[in-house]
Amino acid sequence: AGPIGDRTGNRSTGGTSAAGIGSAIAADLGGALELRASGLKAGKHYAAATLALRASLSRSALPQPVAWRERRLELDIDATGIATPLRSLDSFHASVSGTPAQHHVAIALRGTDIDASAQVDASLSGVDRPAPTAWRGTLVSLANRGAIAFALGGPATFALARDHLRLSGVHVVAAGGRADIDELTWDSGHISTRGRFSGVTLAKAAALAGRPLPFDSTLVVGGNWSIAAAPRLEGSFALHRERGDIYAAGAAAPDAIATSAEAPTAIAAAPAATTARRGLGITTLEVAGTLHDDALDAHAAFASTLAGTASATLHVGVAAGAPAGTIGTSAPLTLALRGELASLAALQPWAGTSAAIDGKATFDVAARGTLAEPLWSGSVAGDALRIDAPQYGIYLTRGRLRAHVAPTGIALDLLELAGGDGSFTATGNIALPGAANGARSNVTWKAQNFRVANRPDLHLVLDGAGSLRLTNRKLALAGSVRIVEGHVEYEATPTGRLAPDIVIKGAPRPNARDAGLRDFPLSLDIDVDLGPAMTFTGEGLDARLAGKVKVSTAADGTLQGRGTIRAINGSYYAFGQRLTIDRGQVIFDGELD
C-alpha cells in the first residue's frame, strides 16, 4: 500500500492492494489480476473514492497452442465517488468478456443527473500483429434514464482505426423527437455526415445542451443535414418549425395601465396584468443553408401573429490562404437583416419580469467586410413604445426611436418618451465593440416636466438636462435636475429586514460602505435642485424641503454630497408632541453614508 507513480513523474495517492498470477513465458502469457484501491487522487482534478479491477486472460493449452485472438478474456472495473473536471459520478462500471477477436463490452455510470448505460459487440482485427488494425462492431444499446433522457432506437455499426472513425445507422430518441445519423465519418481530419431529425422539442433540446431557454416554449422542430469536408466544405442543412409556439409575459391592456398611472391607489392591481402568458403565434420559422467550396450561403425567416416578421440572408466567401475545409475569420462577409416587429412584447423574456415592454419596431441592417471586422449599416425605428414597472411607479408611454448604424456605432437620432404630461428626449452615439476611430458612447438628454415615478410613497416630476457617457467601463451620468413636484414617504425598517443590531452567529457582518455603490458601474455628477414643491414624510418629519445638493462619485466609488437641504413649513413629532420647525437644515459636505 502506498503512492502510485507513473513514468512521467506524476503521482497518485491512495491505498492499494494487488494480487495476481501469470506465466513468465511470452508465448504462453496468461493469468489473473485483481487490484483494489481507495482514496485515489491524480493531480488536482481527478479522484476516486474506491476502485476495483479484476482481469484474466486464459493461457494456451499445450501441445496445441491457442492463438492470441482466441484466448478467453475477462475484465471488470468498478469505481465510486469519481471526480473529473467535466462532472462527478457516483459510480462507474465497465466489463469486457469474450476474446480479443470477438468480445462484448458493457458500461454503466450514475450521477446526480445521469443514469446511462451502453453495450457493444465488437471485434478487433490484427490481434496477432504488433499493432491491431481496426476495432469494429455494433453499438447494441445506449440510453440515459437521468434528468435528460435519451435512447438508441436500434443497433448502430461503428469502425475505429488509426485516423479513422465511422458511425452509421444511428437512431437516437431524445428531446421528445428522433434523430437519424445515417453516416458520420472522420478520416484523417476530414469529416462527412448526413442525417435528419424530427419532432424535437426546442425546450428539451436546450436542456440537453445545458442551456435552458429563457422563455416558455412548446416549439417542435425538424430538419436535415448533409455536410462533407473532402477536403473542401460541401453540402446543405435546414431547420424548420413543425408545430408549437413560444410564450412571453404579456403587457397589460393600455387602458388598465393608463388608469393605474393616473390613480396611484390603483397601482397595486397592475403587476398581475403584466405577467399574463401570451403565445407569439409563430407560423414560420426556418433556417437553411448550402456549402460549396468552403463558401456559405444561408437564409432565415420568421413570422408570427404577435411579433411580426423577420428575415436574414448571409454569404460568407472563401478566405484567401485559408486551409481547405475551414471558414477563416478573414472570410468576406455579406449579411442583411430585415424585420417588422408588430409588438415588442415578444422580447419580454429577455427583459425580465420587473418591467413590461411594448411597442412596434422596424429594422433594416446590413454588414459587409469580414467575419473578424464587419462594417455595419442600416436603420432602426420604434413607435408607440412603452415601459411599465408598477412596483417602481414607472409608466413611460408614447415612445419613439430613430437610429441608424454608423462606423462609430449606433447613432441615436432621437429617443423620446412621455411620462405624465412631460417628456424625455435623448440623442447621441452608442459605441459598439471594435468601433472605428476609437469612438466612445456619448448621449445627451433633456427632461421637461417629466414624471419619473408615480407611487403613493414616491412621486417625482423633473426638469433637467445632461449627458451619459461610457468611461472606464462605467456609465458617467452628468447634468442638472430640478424637481418640479415630488413627494417621498420614508420607511425606516422595511418589512422582512433585520434591525442592524441583530447579528446572525456565523454569518459575515455586512459593511455599510461595501454595501453601497462602490462596485456599481455608474458614476454620478448631478446637481439636484429640490424645487418649490418637494414634500417628505417619515421618521416623525413632515415638511416641504428646499435647497440644492451636488451628488458625485469619488475616485474610490463612494458617493459624495455638497450642499444644504432646508425644511420649510414643517413639523416634527417627538416625545408624544408635534413640534413646529422654525429652522431645519441638513448640510452635506462629504460622503453621503
PDB file of C-alpha atoms in Angstrom, residues 63-343:
ATOM      1  CA  PRO A  63       0.510 -29.348 -27.051  1.00  0.00           C
ATOM      2  CA  GLN A  64      -1.930 -27.404 -29.266  1.00  0.00           C
ATOM      3  CA  PRO A  65      -1.287 -23.657 -28.671  1.00  0.00           C
ATOM      4  CA  VAL A  66      -4.285 -21.309 -28.768  1.00  0.00           C
ATOM      5  CA  ALA A  67      -3.838 -18.139 -30.828  1.00  0.00           C
ATOM      6  CA  TRP A  68      -3.948 -14.797 -29.076  1.00  0.00           C
ATOM      7  CA  ARG A  69      -7.164 -13.845 -30.773  1.00  0.00           C
ATOM      8  CA  GLU A  70      -8.902 -16.938 -29.351  1.00  0.00           C
ATOM      9  CA  ARG A  71      -7.772 -16.547 -25.731  1.00  0.00           C
ATOM     10  CA  ARG A  72     -10.569 -16.123 -23.161  1.00  0.00           C
ATOM     11  CA  LEU A  73     -10.605 -12.529 -21.829  1.00  0.00           C
ATOM     12  CA  GLU A  74     -12.463 -11.180 -18.781  1.00  0.00           C
ATOM     13  CA  LEU A  75     -12.193  -7.605 -17.475  1.00  0.00           C
ATOM     14  CA  ASP A  76     -14.303  -5.937 -14.795  1.00  0.00           C
ATOM     15  CA  ILE A  77     -13.878  -2.396 -13.402  1.00  0.00           C
ATOM     16  CA  ASP A  78     -15.878  -0.796 -10.573  1.00  0.00           C
ATOM     17  CA  ALA A  79     -15.344   2.730  -9.236  1.00  0.00           C
ATOM     18  CA  THR A  80     -17.257   5.028  -6.880  1.00  0.00           C
ATOM     19  CA  GLY A  81     -17.024   8.706  -5.897  1.00  0.00           C
ATOM     20  CA  ILE A  82     -15.415   9.776  -9.171  1.00  0.00           C
ATOM     21  CA  ALA A  83     -14.450  13.428  -9.699  1.00  0.00           C
ATOM     22  CA  THR A  84     -13.370  14.895 -13.052  1.00  0.00           C
ATOM     23  CA  PRO A  85     -13.247  18.454 -14.452  1.00  0.00           C
ATOM     24  CA  LEU A  86     -16.356  17.757 -16.565  1.00  0.00           C
ATOM     25  CA  ARG A  87     -18.641  16.115 -13.996  1.00  0.00           C
ATOM     26  CA  SER A  88     -18.768  13.979 -10.880  1.00  0.00           C
ATOM     27  CA  LEU A  89     -20.127  10.423 -10.858  1.00  0.00           C
ATOM     28  CA  ASP A  90     -21.470   8.345  -8.013  1.00  0.00           C
ATOM     29  CA  SER A  91     -20.497   5.070  -9.649  1.00  0.00           C
ATOM     30  CA  PHE A  92     -18.929   3.608 -12.800  1.00  0.00           C
ATOM     31  CA  HIS A  93     -18.905   0.012 -14.016  1.00  0.00           C
ATOM     32  CA  ALA A  94     -17.341  -1.485 -17.139  1.00  0.00           C
ATOM     33  CA  SER A  95     -16.912  -5.087 -18.208  1.00  0.00           C
ATOM     34  CA  VAL A  96     -15.377  -6.905 -21.169  1.00  0.00           C
ATOM     35  CA  SER A  97     -15.970 -10.587 -21.861  1.00  0.00           C
ATOM     36  CA  GLY A  98     -15.076 -12.872 -24.768  1.00  0.00           C
ATOM     37  CA  THR A  99     -11.833 -12.954 -26.704  1.00  0.00           C
ATOM     38  CA  PRO A 100      -9.602 -10.203 -28.098  1.00  0.00           C
ATOM     39  CA  ALA A 101     -11.011 -11.003 -31.527  1.00  0.00           C
ATOM     40  CA  GLN A 102     -14.713 -11.169 -30.512  1.00  0.00           C
ATOM     41  CA  HIS A 103     -15.926  -9.564 -27.279  1.00  0.00           C
ATOM     42  CA  HIS A 104     -18.846  -7.882 -25.518  1.00  0.00           C
ATOM     43  CA  VAL A 105     -18.458  -4.544 -23.681  1.00  0.00           C
ATOM     44  CA  ALA A 106     -20.911  -3.159 -21.107  1.00  0.00           C
ATOM     45  CA  ILE A 107     -20.666   0.264 -19.438  1.00  0.00           C
ATOM     46  CA  ALA A 108     -22.895   1.831 -16.772  1.00  0.00           C
ATOM     47  CA  LEU A 109     -22.490   5.109 -14.890  1.00  0.00           C
ATOM     48  CA  ARG A 110     -24.579   7.096 -12.450  1.00  0.00           C
ATOM     49  CA  GLY A 111     -24.524  10.649 -11.133  1.00  0.00           C
ATOM     50  CA  THR A 112     -26.826  13.388  -9.886  1.00  0.00           C
ATOM     51  CA  ASP A 113     -28.432  13.900 -13.306  1.00  0.00           C
ATOM     52  CA  ILE A 114     -27.235  10.886 -15.271  1.00  0.00           C
ATOM     53  CA  ASP A 115     -28.066   7.170 -15.266  1.00  0.00           C
ATOM     54  CA  ALA A 116     -26.546   5.908 -18.502  1.00  0.00           C
ATOM     55  CA  SER A 117     -25.623   2.514 -19.915  1.00  0.00           C
ATOM     56  CA  ALA A 118     -24.208   1.163 -23.160  1.00  0.00           C
ATOM     57  CA  GLN A 119     -23.499  -2.267 -24.676  1.00  0.00           C
ATOM     58  CA  VAL A 120     -21.201  -3.077 -27.574  1.00  0.00           C
ATOM     59  CA  ASP A 121     -20.498  -6.262 -29.554  1.00  0.00           C
ATOM     60  CA  ALA A 122     -17.186  -5.802 -31.312  1.00  0.00           C
ATOM     61  CA  SER A 123     -14.213  -7.462 -32.933  1.00  0.00           C
ATOM     62  CA  LEU A 124     -10.556  -6.491 -33.030  1.00  0.00           C
ATOM     63  CA  SER A 125      -8.717  -7.336 -36.221  1.00  0.00           C
ATOM     64  CA  GLY A 126      -4.963  -7.798 -36.472  1.00  0.00           C
ATOM     65  CA  VAL A 127      -4.675  -9.009 -32.845  1.00  0.00           C
ATOM     66  CA  ASP A 128      -1.724 -11.229 -33.676  1.00  0.00           C
ATOM     67  CA  ARG A 129       0.157  -8.320 -35.228  1.00  0.00           C
ATOM     68  CA  PRO A 130       2.366  -5.843 -33.313  1.00  0.00           C
ATOM     69  CA  ALA A 131      -0.424  -3.235 -33.571  1.00  0.00           C
ATOM     70  CA  PRO A 132      -4.130  -4.103 -34.096  1.00  0.00           C
ATOM     71  CA  THR A 133      -5.501  -2.615 -37.305  1.00  0.00           C
ATOM     72  CA  ALA A 134      -9.152  -1.857 -36.522  1.00  0.00           C
ATOM     73  CA  TRP A 135     -11.920  -2.163 -33.924  1.00  0.00           C
ATOM     74  CA  ARG A 136     -15.380  -2.540 -35.372  1.00  0.00           C
ATOM     75  CA  GLY A 137     -18.746  -3.829 -34.327  1.00  0.00           C
ATOM     76  CA  THR A 138     -22.270  -2.952 -33.259  1.00  0.00           C
ATOM     77  CA  LEU A 139     -23.459  -0.437 -30.688  1.00  0.00           C
ATOM     78  CA  VAL A 140     -26.258  -2.600 -29.331  1.00  0.00           C
ATOM     79  CA  SER A 141     -27.758  -0.115 -26.857  1.00  0.00           C
ATOM     80  CA  LEU A 142     -27.154   3.367 -25.469  1.00  0.00           C
ATOM     81  CA  ALA A 143     -29.528   5.093 -23.039  1.00  0.00           C
ATOM     82  CA  ASN A 144     -29.735   7.619 -20.260  1.00  0.00           C
ATOM     83  CA  ARG A 145     -32.578   7.452 -17.757  1.00  0.00           C
ATOM     84  CA  GLY A 146     -31.457  10.546 -15.872  1.00  0.00           C
ATOM     85  CA  ALA A 147     -32.737  14.110 -15.978  1.00  0.00           C
ATOM     86  CA  ILE A 148     -32.034  14.367 -19.715  1.00  0.00           C
ATOM     87  CA  ALA A 149     -33.345  11.103 -21.151  1.00  0.00           C
ATOM     88  CA  PHE A 150     -32.300   9.663 -24.499  1.00  0.00           C
ATOM     89  CA  ALA A 151     -32.023   6.212 -26.013  1.00  0.00           C
ATOM     90  CA  LEU A 152     -30.706   4.461 -29.085  1.00  0.00           C
ATOM     91  CA  GLY A 153     -33.633   3.499 -31.288  1.00  0.00           C
ATOM     92  CA  GLY A 154     -31.847   0.440 -32.696  1.00  0.00           C
ATOM     93  CA  PRO A 155     -28.384  -1.090 -33.199  1.00  0.00           C
ATOM     94  CA  ALA A 156     -25.757   1.049 -34.919  1.00  0.00           C
ATOM     95  CA  THR A 157     -22.495  -0.002 -36.545  1.00  0.00           C
ATOM     96  CA  PHE A 158     -19.080   1.547 -35.960  1.00  0.00           C
ATOM     97  CA  ALA A 159     -15.496   1.170 -37.102  1.00  0.00           C
ATOM     98  CA  LEU A 160     -12.461   2.658 -35.380  1.00  0.00           C
ATOM     99  CA  ALA A 161      -8.922   2.604 -36.691  1.00  0.00           C
ATOM    100  CA  ARG A 162      -5.925   4.872 -36.777  1.00  0.00           C
ATOM    101  CA  ASP A 163      -7.066   8.275 -38.152  1.00  0.00           C
ATOM    102  CA  HIS A 164     -10.455   6.808 -38.997  1.00  0.00           C
ATOM    103  CA  LEU A 165     -13.895   6.674 -37.350  1.00  0.00           C
ATOM    104  CA  ARG A 166     -17.198   5.693 -38.921  1.00  0.00           C
ATOM    105  CA  LEU A 167     -20.703   5.533 -37.416  1.00  0.00           C
ATOM    106  CA  SER A 168     -23.736   4.514 -39.427  1.00  0.00           C
ATOM    107  CA  GLY A 169     -27.372   3.698 -38.815  1.00  0.00           C
ATOM    108  CA  VAL A 170     -27.586   5.664 -35.551  1.00  0.00           C
ATOM    109  CA  HIS A 171     -31.176   6.322 -34.484  1.00  0.00           C
ATOM    110  CA  VAL A 172     -31.481   8.392 -31.305  1.00  0.00           C
ATOM    111  CA  VAL A 173     -34.728   9.128 -29.463  1.00  0.00           C
ATOM    112  CA  ALA A 174     -34.206  12.336 -27.456  1.00  0.00           C
ATOM    113  CA  ALA A 175     -35.777  15.715 -26.654  1.00  0.00           C
ATOM    114  CA  GLY A 176     -39.190  14.257 -27.455  1.00  0.00           C
ATOM    115  CA  GLY A 177     -38.176  13.518 -31.058  1.00  0.00           C
ATOM    116  CA  ARG A 178     -35.900  11.369 -33.175  1.00  0.00           C
ATOM    117  CA  ALA A 179     -32.561  11.965 -34.873  1.00  0.00           C
ATOM    118  CA  ASP A 180     -31.223   9.621 -37.556  1.00  0.00           C
ATOM    119  CA  ILE A 181     -27.496   9.822 -38.258  1.00  0.00           C
ATOM    120  CA  ASP A 182     -27.157   7.929 -41.499  1.00  0.00           C
ATOM    121  CA  GLU A 183     -23.407   8.396 -41.560  1.00  0.00           C
ATOM    122  CA  LEU A 184     -20.658  10.100 -39.569  1.00  0.00           C
ATOM    123  CA  THR A 185     -17.117   9.614 -40.860  1.00  0.00           C
ATOM    124  CA  TRP A 186     -13.854  11.119 -39.691  1.00  0.00           C
ATOM    125  CA  ASP A 187     -10.948  10.209 -41.942  1.00  0.00           C
ATOM    126  CA  SER A 188      -7.522  11.782 -41.394  1.00  0.00           C
ATOM    127  CA  GLY A 189      -9.115  15.047 -40.269  1.00  0.00           C
ATOM    128  CA  HIS A 190     -11.827  15.121 -42.953  1.00  0.00           C
ATOM    129  CA  ILE A 191     -15.437  14.840 -41.768  1.00  0.00           C
ATOM    130  CA  SER A 192     -18.564  13.857 -43.626  1.00  0.00           C
ATOM    131  CA  THR A 193     -22.011  13.427 -42.074  1.00  0.00           C
ATOM    132  CA  ARG A 194     -25.621  13.242 -43.132  1.00  0.00           C
ATOM    133  CA  GLY A 195     -28.884  12.701 -41.319  1.00  0.00           C
ATOM    134  CA  ARG A 196     -32.199  14.172 -40.276  1.00  0.00           C
ATOM    135  CA  PHE A 197     -34.273  14.864 -37.184  1.00  0.00           C
ATOM    136  CA  SER A 198     -37.966  15.331 -36.464  1.00  0.00           C
ATOM    137  CA  GLY A 199     -40.279  16.029 -33.529  1.00  0.00           C
ATOM    138  CA  VAL A 200     -37.506  17.598 -31.433  1.00  0.00           C
ATOM    139  CA  THR A 201     -38.872  19.849 -28.656  1.00  0.00           C
ATOM    140  CA  LEU A 202     -36.842  23.058 -28.522  1.00  0.00           C
ATOM    141  CA  ALA A 203     -37.030  23.349 -24.722  1.00  0.00           C
ATOM    142  CA  LYS A 204     -35.823  19.762 -24.191  1.00  0.00           C
ATOM    143  CA  ALA A 205     -33.054  20.150 -26.759  1.00  0.00           C
ATOM    144  CA  ALA A 206     -31.822  23.299 -24.967  1.00  0.00           C
ATOM    145  CA  ALA A 207     -31.850  21.453 -21.635  1.00  0.00           C
ATOM    146  CA  LEU A 208     -29.945  18.572 -23.263  1.00  0.00           C
ATOM    147  CA  ALA A 209     -27.304  21.093 -24.383  1.00  0.00           C
ATOM    148  CA  GLY A 210     -27.099  22.531 -20.861  1.00  0.00           C
ATOM    149  CA  ARG A 211     -28.608  25.920 -21.802  1.00  0.00           C
ATOM    150  CA  PRO A 212     -32.250  26.162 -20.678  1.00  0.00           C
ATOM    151  CA  LEU A 213     -34.425  28.604 -22.617  1.00  0.00           C
ATOM    152  CA  PRO A 214     -35.242  31.995 -21.003  1.00  0.00           C
ATOM    153  CA  PHE A 215     -38.883  31.618 -22.064  1.00  0.00           C
ATOM    154  CA  ASP A 216     -41.697  29.054 -22.118  1.00  0.00           C
ATOM    155  CA  SER A 217     -41.911  27.098 -25.356  1.00  0.00           C
ATOM    156  CA  THR A 218     -43.837  24.232 -26.932  1.00  0.00           C
ATOM    157  CA  LEU A 219     -41.992  24.678 -30.229  1.00  0.00           C
ATOM    158  CA  VAL A 220     -41.165  21.452 -32.083  1.00  0.00           C
ATOM    159  CA  VAL A 221     -38.619  21.498 -34.912  1.00  0.00           C
ATOM    160  CA  GLY A 222     -37.303  19.198 -37.596  1.00  0.00           C
ATOM    161  CA  GLY A 223     -34.569  19.308 -40.194  1.00  0.00           C
ATOM    162  CA  ASN A 224     -31.791  17.568 -42.082  1.00  0.00           C
ATOM    163  CA  TRP A 225     -28.130  17.930 -42.949  1.00  0.00           C
ATOM    164  CA  SER A 226     -25.584  16.570 -45.384  1.00  0.00           C
ATOM    165  CA  ILE A 227     -22.106  18.060 -44.968  1.00  0.00           C
ATOM    166  CA  ALA A 228     -18.716  16.826 -46.084  1.00  0.00           C
ATOM    167  CA  ALA A 229     -15.176  18.166 -45.918  1.00  0.00           C
ATOM    168  CA  ALA A 230     -13.317  16.179 -48.539  1.00  0.00           C
ATOM    169  CA  PRO A 231     -11.280  18.306 -48.347  1.00  0.00           C
ATOM    170  CA  ARG A 232     -13.445  21.406 -49.020  1.00  0.00           C
ATOM    171  CA  LEU A 233     -16.791  22.006 -47.347  1.00  0.00           C
ATOM    172  CA  GLU A 234     -19.754  20.869 -49.414  1.00  0.00           C
ATOM    173  CA  GLY A 235     -23.362  20.167 -48.509  1.00  0.00           C
ATOM    174  CA  SER A 236     -26.522  21.650 -47.035  1.00  0.00           C
ATOM    175  CA  PHE A 237     -28.524  21.975 -43.820  1.00  0.00           C
ATOM    176  CA  ALA A 238     -32.071  23.009 -42.900  1.00  0.00           C
ATOM    177  CA  LEU A 239     -34.237  23.511 -39.815  1.00  0.00           C
ATOM    178  CA  HIS A 240     -37.955  24.305 -39.737  1.00  0.00           C
ATOM    179  CA  ARG A 241     -40.872  24.594 -37.330  1.00  0.00           C
ATOM    180  CA  GLU A 242     -43.189  21.585 -37.233  1.00  0.00           C
ATOM    181  CA  ARG A 243     -45.625  22.803 -34.577  1.00  0.00           C
ATOM    182  CA  GLY A 244     -45.839  24.664 -31.257  1.00  0.00           C
ATOM    183  CA  ASP A 245     -45.238  28.207 -30.095  1.00  0.00           C
ATOM    184  CA  ILE A 246     -43.127  30.466 -27.857  1.00  0.00           C
ATOM    185  CA  TYR A 247     -44.757  32.170 -24.875  1.00  0.00           C
ATOM    186  CA  ALA A 248     -43.883  35.500 -23.286  1.00  0.00           C
ATOM    187  CA  ALA A 249     -45.192  37.540 -20.382  1.00  0.00           C
ATOM    188  CA  GLY A 250     -47.664  39.934 -21.998  1.00  0.00           C
ATOM    189  CA  ALA A 251     -48.245  43.580 -21.201  1.00  0.00           C
ATOM    190  CA  ALA A 252     -51.404  44.756 -19.513  1.00  0.00           C
ATOM    191  CA  ALA A 253     -54.127  46.326 -21.586  1.00  0.00           C
ATOM    192  CA  PRO A 254     -53.328  50.011 -22.368  1.00  0.00           C
ATOM    193  CA  ASP A 255     -56.489  51.256 -20.649  1.00  0.00           C
ATOM    194  CA  ALA A 256     -55.608  49.414 -17.437  1.00  0.00           C
ATOM    195  CA  ILE A 257     -52.101  50.854 -17.397  1.00  0.00           C
ATOM    196  CA  ALA A 258     -53.358  54.371 -18.059  1.00  0.00           C
ATOM    197  CA  THR A 259     -55.798  54.116 -15.180  1.00  0.00           C
ATOM    198  CA  SER A 260     -53.054  52.954 -12.853  1.00  0.00           C
ATOM    199  CA  ALA A 261     -50.717  55.724 -13.973  1.00  0.00           C
ATOM    200  CA  GLU A 262     -53.248  58.438 -13.221  1.00  0.00           C
ATOM    201  CA  ALA A 263     -54.555  56.945  -9.973  1.00  0.00           C
ATOM    202  CA  PRO A 264     -51.739  55.867  -7.630  1.00  0.00           C
ATOM    203  CA  THR A 265     -54.158  53.940  -5.408  1.00  0.00           C
ATOM    204  CA  ALA A 266     -54.924  51.583  -8.299  1.00  0.00           C
ATOM    205  CA  ILE A 267     -51.286  50.665  -8.954  1.00  0.00           C
ATOM    206  CA  ALA A 268     -51.395  47.513  -6.866  1.00  0.00           C
ATOM    207  CA  ALA A 269     -53.573  45.809  -9.474  1.00  0.00           C
ATOM    208  CA  ALA A 270     -51.184  46.446 -12.366  1.00  0.00           C
ATOM    209  CA  PRO A 271     -48.375  43.886 -11.778  1.00  0.00           C
ATOM    210  CA  ALA A 272     -50.685  40.880 -12.206  1.00  0.00           C
ATOM    211  CA  ALA A 273     -51.685  42.161 -15.624  1.00  0.00           C
ATOM    212  CA  THR A 274     -48.060  42.400 -16.766  1.00  0.00           C
ATOM    213  CA  THR A 275     -47.341  38.700 -16.261  1.00  0.00           C
ATOM    214  CA  ALA A 276     -50.096  37.215 -18.463  1.00  0.00           C
ATOM    215  CA  ARG A 277     -48.750  34.327 -20.585  1.00  0.00           C
ATOM    216  CA  ARG A 278     -49.085  35.100 -24.288  1.00  0.00           C
ATOM    217  CA  GLY A 279     -48.213  32.980 -27.302  1.00  0.00           C
ATOM    218  CA  LEU A 280     -46.368  34.667 -30.167  1.00  0.00           C
ATOM    219  CA  GLY A 281     -48.478  32.792 -32.716  1.00  0.00           C
ATOM    220  CA  ILE A 282     -45.491  31.565 -34.739  1.00  0.00           C
ATOM    221  CA  THR A 283     -46.434  30.488 -38.245  1.00  0.00           C
ATOM    222  CA  THR A 284     -42.984  30.343 -39.884  1.00  0.00           C
ATOM    223  CA  LEU A 285     -39.545  29.545 -38.536  1.00  0.00           C
ATOM    224  CA  GLU A 286     -36.903  28.208 -40.858  1.00  0.00           C
ATOM    225  CA  VAL A 287     -33.150  28.288 -41.335  1.00  0.00           C
ATOM    226  CA  ALA A 288     -31.386  26.777 -44.356  1.00  0.00           C
ATOM    227  CA  GLY A 289     -28.005  26.971 -45.983  1.00  0.00           C
ATOM    228  CA  THR A 290     -25.632  25.461 -48.524  1.00  0.00           C
ATOM    229  CA  LEU A 291     -21.861  24.985 -48.527  1.00  0.00           C
ATOM    230  CA  HIS A 292     -19.815  24.946 -51.713  1.00  0.00           C
ATOM    231  CA  ASP A 293     -16.024  25.068 -51.955  1.00  0.00           C
ATOM    232  CA  ASP A 294     -15.782  26.423 -48.356  1.00  0.00           C
ATOM    233  CA  ALA A 295     -18.290  29.217 -49.089  1.00  0.00           C
ATOM    234  CA  LEU A 296     -21.575  29.509 -47.181  1.00  0.00           C
ATOM    235  CA  ASP A 297     -24.946  30.849 -48.321  1.00  0.00           C
ATOM    236  CA  ALA A 298     -27.766  30.827 -45.760  1.00  0.00           C
ATOM    237  CA  HIS A 299     -31.140  32.395 -45.123  1.00  0.00           C
ATOM    238  CA  ALA A 300     -33.633  32.516 -42.241  1.00  0.00           C
ATOM    239  CA  ALA A 301     -37.287  33.533 -41.990  1.00  0.00           C
ATOM    240  CA  PHE A 302     -39.611  34.155 -39.051  1.00  0.00           C
ATOM    241  CA  ALA A 303     -43.286  35.126 -38.901  1.00  0.00           C
ATOM    242  CA  SER A 304     -45.810  35.319 -36.075  1.00  0.00           C
ATOM    243  CA  THR A 305     -49.158  36.981 -35.456  1.00  0.00           C
ATOM    244  CA  LEU A 306     -47.906  38.853 -32.367  1.00  0.00           C
ATOM    245  CA  ALA A 307     -44.235  39.546 -33.034  1.00  0.00           C
ATOM    246  CA  GLY A 308     -44.370  40.249 -36.775  1.00  0.00           C
ATOM    247  CA  THR A 309     -41.865  39.138 -39.388  1.00  0.00           C
ATOM    248  CA  ALA A 310     -38.096  38.985 -39.786  1.00  0.00           C
ATOM    249  CA  SER A 311     -35.693  37.646 -42.391  1.00  0.00           C
ATOM    250  CA  ALA A 312     -31.958  37.314 -42.856  1.00  0.00           C
ATOM    251  CA  THR A 313     -29.571  36.397 -45.659  1.00  0.00           C
ATOM    252  CA  LEU A 314     -25.898  35.547 -45.210  1.00  0.00           C
ATOM    253  CA  HIS A 315     -22.972  34.941 -47.560  1.00  0.00           C
ATOM    254  CA  VAL A 316     -19.526  34.002 -46.323  1.00  0.00           C
ATOM    255  CA  GLY A 317     -16.912  33.701 -49.045  1.00  0.00           C
ATOM    256  CA  VAL A 318     -13.585  31.883 -49.159  1.00  0.00           C
ATOM    257  CA  ALA A 319     -10.788  33.457 -47.138  1.00  0.00           C
ATOM    258  CA  ALA A 320      -7.557  33.860 -49.077  1.00  0.00           C
ATOM    259  CA  GLY A 321      -4.967  31.350 -47.909  1.00  0.00           C
ATOM    260  CA  ALA A 322      -7.339  29.574 -45.518  1.00  0.00           C
ATOM    261  CA  PRO A 323      -6.811  25.792 -45.173  1.00  0.00           C
ATOM    262  CA  ALA A 324      -9.290  23.651 -47.112  1.00  0.00           C
ATOM    263  CA  GLY A 325     -12.334  22.632 -45.108  1.00  0.00           C
ATOM    264  CA  THR A 326     -12.354  25.710 -42.858  1.00  0.00           C
ATOM    265  CA  ILE A 327     -14.079  29.100 -42.744  1.00  0.00           C
ATOM    266  CA  GLY A 328     -11.478  31.623 -41.640  1.00  0.00           C
ATOM    267  CA  THR A 329     -12.079  34.865 -39.746  1.00  0.00           C
ATOM    268  CA  SER A 330     -10.782  36.801 -42.767  1.00  0.00           C
ATOM    269  CA  ALA A 331     -13.535  35.357 -44.986  1.00  0.00           C
ATOM    270  CA  PRO A 332     -15.573  38.037 -46.820  1.00  0.00           C
ATOM    271  CA  LEU A 333     -18.990  38.649 -45.289  1.00  0.00           C
ATOM    272  CA  THR A 334     -22.328  39.911 -46.600  1.00  0.00           C
ATOM    273  CA  LEU A 335     -25.256  39.992 -44.172  1.00  0.00           C
ATOM    274  CA  ALA A 336     -28.732  41.536 -44.387  1.00  0.00           C
ATOM    275  CA  LEU A 337     -31.315  41.645 -41.572  1.00  0.00           C
ATOM    276  CA  ARG A 338     -34.832  42.982 -42.062  1.00  0.00           C
ATOM    277  CA  GLY A 339     -37.885  42.859 -39.872  1.00  0.00           C
ATOM    278  CA  GLU A 340     -41.104  44.392 -38.642  1.00  0.00           C
ATOM    279  CA  LEU A 341     -41.905  43.646 -35.011  1.00  0.00           C
ATOM    280  CA  ALA A 342     -45.603  44.217 -34.505  1.00  0.00           C
ATOM    281  CA  SER A 343     -45.169  44.015 -30.723  1.00  0.00           C
TER     282      SER A 343
END
